[in-house]
């Protein structure tokens, strides 16, 4: 009736259809419906016949006018509480009949849900229970309303007698099992369960003890497929506490279980993949300590440690990129470049994994220079992941080929093909799903590489296709970009940072990081490169050092105590000579919003931790320091 206010939600205050209206108008009880806000939107004709009212168009006012003044406030309080908890608390009150006599009514409601299980309102009945002469009719009506609701919920619902014998199933049970109502097969529920022996025993124990039951097991669908369901059963008791019946539901949880399984597998794989590079790194540290006088050994071990660290960084970057894509935070930075430049960049990054498996790798020349407008970094990432995937799923010594060109429809394309393990026909689409791997036993990678590839290609407006004749027969992944990506030859692009810094050098360097180990290692690197280095461990010390002597290059962490990198950068820019110094932000965050924030604070560049020696040497080359 009238309960707590709120905005109507999906499926809220909708008029009942004509068939329901006809049924309700001729029902032996008075019917009402309310939307998601709890406001009455429909009163059956029988209500107006009972009260002698003429419909005013305001069902709430019509109802309130007939309720006894002494009962109205308390009834509304009960109904508000019922709506707050989305429950159907029955309430008794007096209402004026058409002859002026107040009669006792039993007002009962049940919540309604749409096919997705969302609350959309109530359906209720008001029954004249004066002298209890109509109590039997009220029970039948209440049961019918309940069954109407039970048939509309997404769960398979059923009711059983106190001894556990099921006497009613909702329509969804028959739809799911594919059996016909009233047949022996349809109602022999145990025949639809798979290996549910322990669950059947627990069910019988709950029946004997009169306690709720909750268990997950498989249930056979009409097509023969077994799907996981969560079965829940509750006892229904009368006012004296006597068990009258059981009400139960089966909820399909197959997808939730599979998602949980994939999550568990992903976490186990992540732990495995992170341990893989950590083990040789730790061993390498011990070898370096023991081989201080053997430079060749140190160089070889250091190279190995760099490769393993790069592998960890690649894993973390992929995870962050998938998170950014899923939240819509990746923005492409398109440029006019030649496709072979993108490919060279990707091949260079893929050399460690290609070399690890000793593959015969070749680039098959396409149609010469193919100028395209793409995000070169993201497109190189696509090619790198495809090459890494081919390398991992091709036996050592196998063949990997990279091809590119323009098709007859002027669409630039890139293809990576191999003669490796191949892909079964039924797996061709699934391999692009998140955390999916064609061979879980390998625990090789996180199962997000191809998902990331597909997402990045689609961000460019392109498509990716996979071809394979089956297991053991190799595979070919083809990326096709839209024809609009093809453009005129890319003009030479002047590097603004390099142009600005070429006038000076980076002979004096200030390293700022509250992580003492990180700062000291960076300082050691620049000293080995022949630079004059000073170290500060927080923002205030950085400003003080720059005040005494302004460096030519500052690498500064952003998150520091006392004074963070943003404030320190702003203050250094205001110092004499501060406008000319090159400042580079060091951060574990690399989103576009993070880079914009550091740029506004006065930084010229933004490097994402961990920063490799290659990154730092590339920085110095751009700044004209070599």
mmCIF file with all atom_site columns, C-alpha atoms in Angstrom, residues 389-390 393 416-423 466-470 473-477:
data_model
loop_
_atom_site.group_PDB
_atom_site.id
_atom_site.type_symbol
_atom_site.label_atom_id
_atom_site.label_alt_id
_atom_site.label_comp_id
_atom_site.label_asym_id
_atom_site.label_entity_id
_atom_site.label_seq_id
_atom_site.pdbx_PDB_ins_code
_atom_site.Cartn_x
_atom_site.Cartn_y
_atom_site.Cartn_z
_atom_site.occupancy
_atom_site.B_iso_or_equiv
_atom_site.pdbx_formal_charge
_atom_site.auth_seq_id
_atom_site.auth_comp_id
_atom_site.auth_asym_id
_atom_site.auth_atom_id
_atom_site.pdbx_PDB_model_num
ATOM 1  C CA . UNK A 1 389 ? 52.885 -16.302 -27.972 1.00 0.00 ? 389 UNK A CA 1
ATOM 2  C CA . UNK A 1 390 ? 54.273 -17.958 -31.116 1.00 0.00 ? 390 UNK A CA 1
ATOM 3  C CA . UNK A 1 393 ? 53.889 -22.505 -28.291 1.00 0.00 ? 393 UNK A CA 1
ATOM 4  C CA . UNK A 1 416 ? 52.596 -13.913 -37.202 1.00 0.00 ? 416 UNK A CA 1
ATOM 5  C CA . UNK A 1 417 ? 52.675 -17.578 -38.151 1.00 0.00 ? 417 UNK A CA 1
ATOM 6  C CA . UNK A 1 418 ? 54.443 -20.594 -36.682 1.00 0.00 ? 418 UNK A CA 1
ATOM 7  C CA . UNK A 1 419 ? 54.671 -24.361 -37.103 1.00 0.00 ? 419 UNK A CA 1
ATOM 8  C CA . UNK A 1 420 ? 54.073 -25.032 -33.404 1.00 0.00 ? 420 UNK A CA 1
ATOM 9  C CA . UNK A 1 421 ? 51.377 -26.702 -31.364 1.00 0.00 ? 421 UNK A CA 1
ATOM 10 C CA . UNK A 1 422 ? 48.421 -25.278 -33.272 1.00 0.00 ? 422 UNK A CA 1
ATOM 11 C CA . UNK A 1 423 ? 44.912 -24.658 -31.946 1.00 0.00 ? 423 UNK A CA 1
ATOM 12 C CA . UNK A 1 466 ? 43.375 -16.894 -35.991 1.00 0.00 ? 466 UNK A CA 1
ATOM 13 C CA . UNK A 1 467 ? 43.868 -19.751 -38.421 1.00 0.00 ? 467 UNK A CA 1
ATOM 14 C CA . UNK A 1 468 ? 45.014 -23.271 -37.569 1.00 0.00 ? 468 UNK A CA 1
ATOM 15 C CA . UNK A 1 469 ? 44.385 -26.662 -39.088 1.00 0.00 ? 469 UNK A CA 1
ATOM 16 C CA . UNK A 1 470 ? 44.336 -28.172 -35.628 1.00 0.00 ? 470 UNK A CA 1
ATOM 17 C CA . UNK A 1 473 ? 49.713 -27.992 -37.211 1.00 0.00 ? 473 UNK A CA 1
ATOM 18 C CA . UNK A 1 474 ? 50.847 -24.495 -36.340 1.00 0.00 ? 474 UNK A CA 1
ATOM 19 C CA . UNK A 1 475 ? 48.848 -21.293 -36.321 1.00 0.00 ? 475 UNK A CA 1
ATOM 20 C CA . UNK A 1 476 ? 48.609 -17.885 -37.939 1.00 0.00 ? 476 UNK A CA 1
ATOM 21 C CA . UNK A 1 477 ? 47.364 -14.706 -36.251 1.00 0.00 ? 477 UNK A CA 1
#
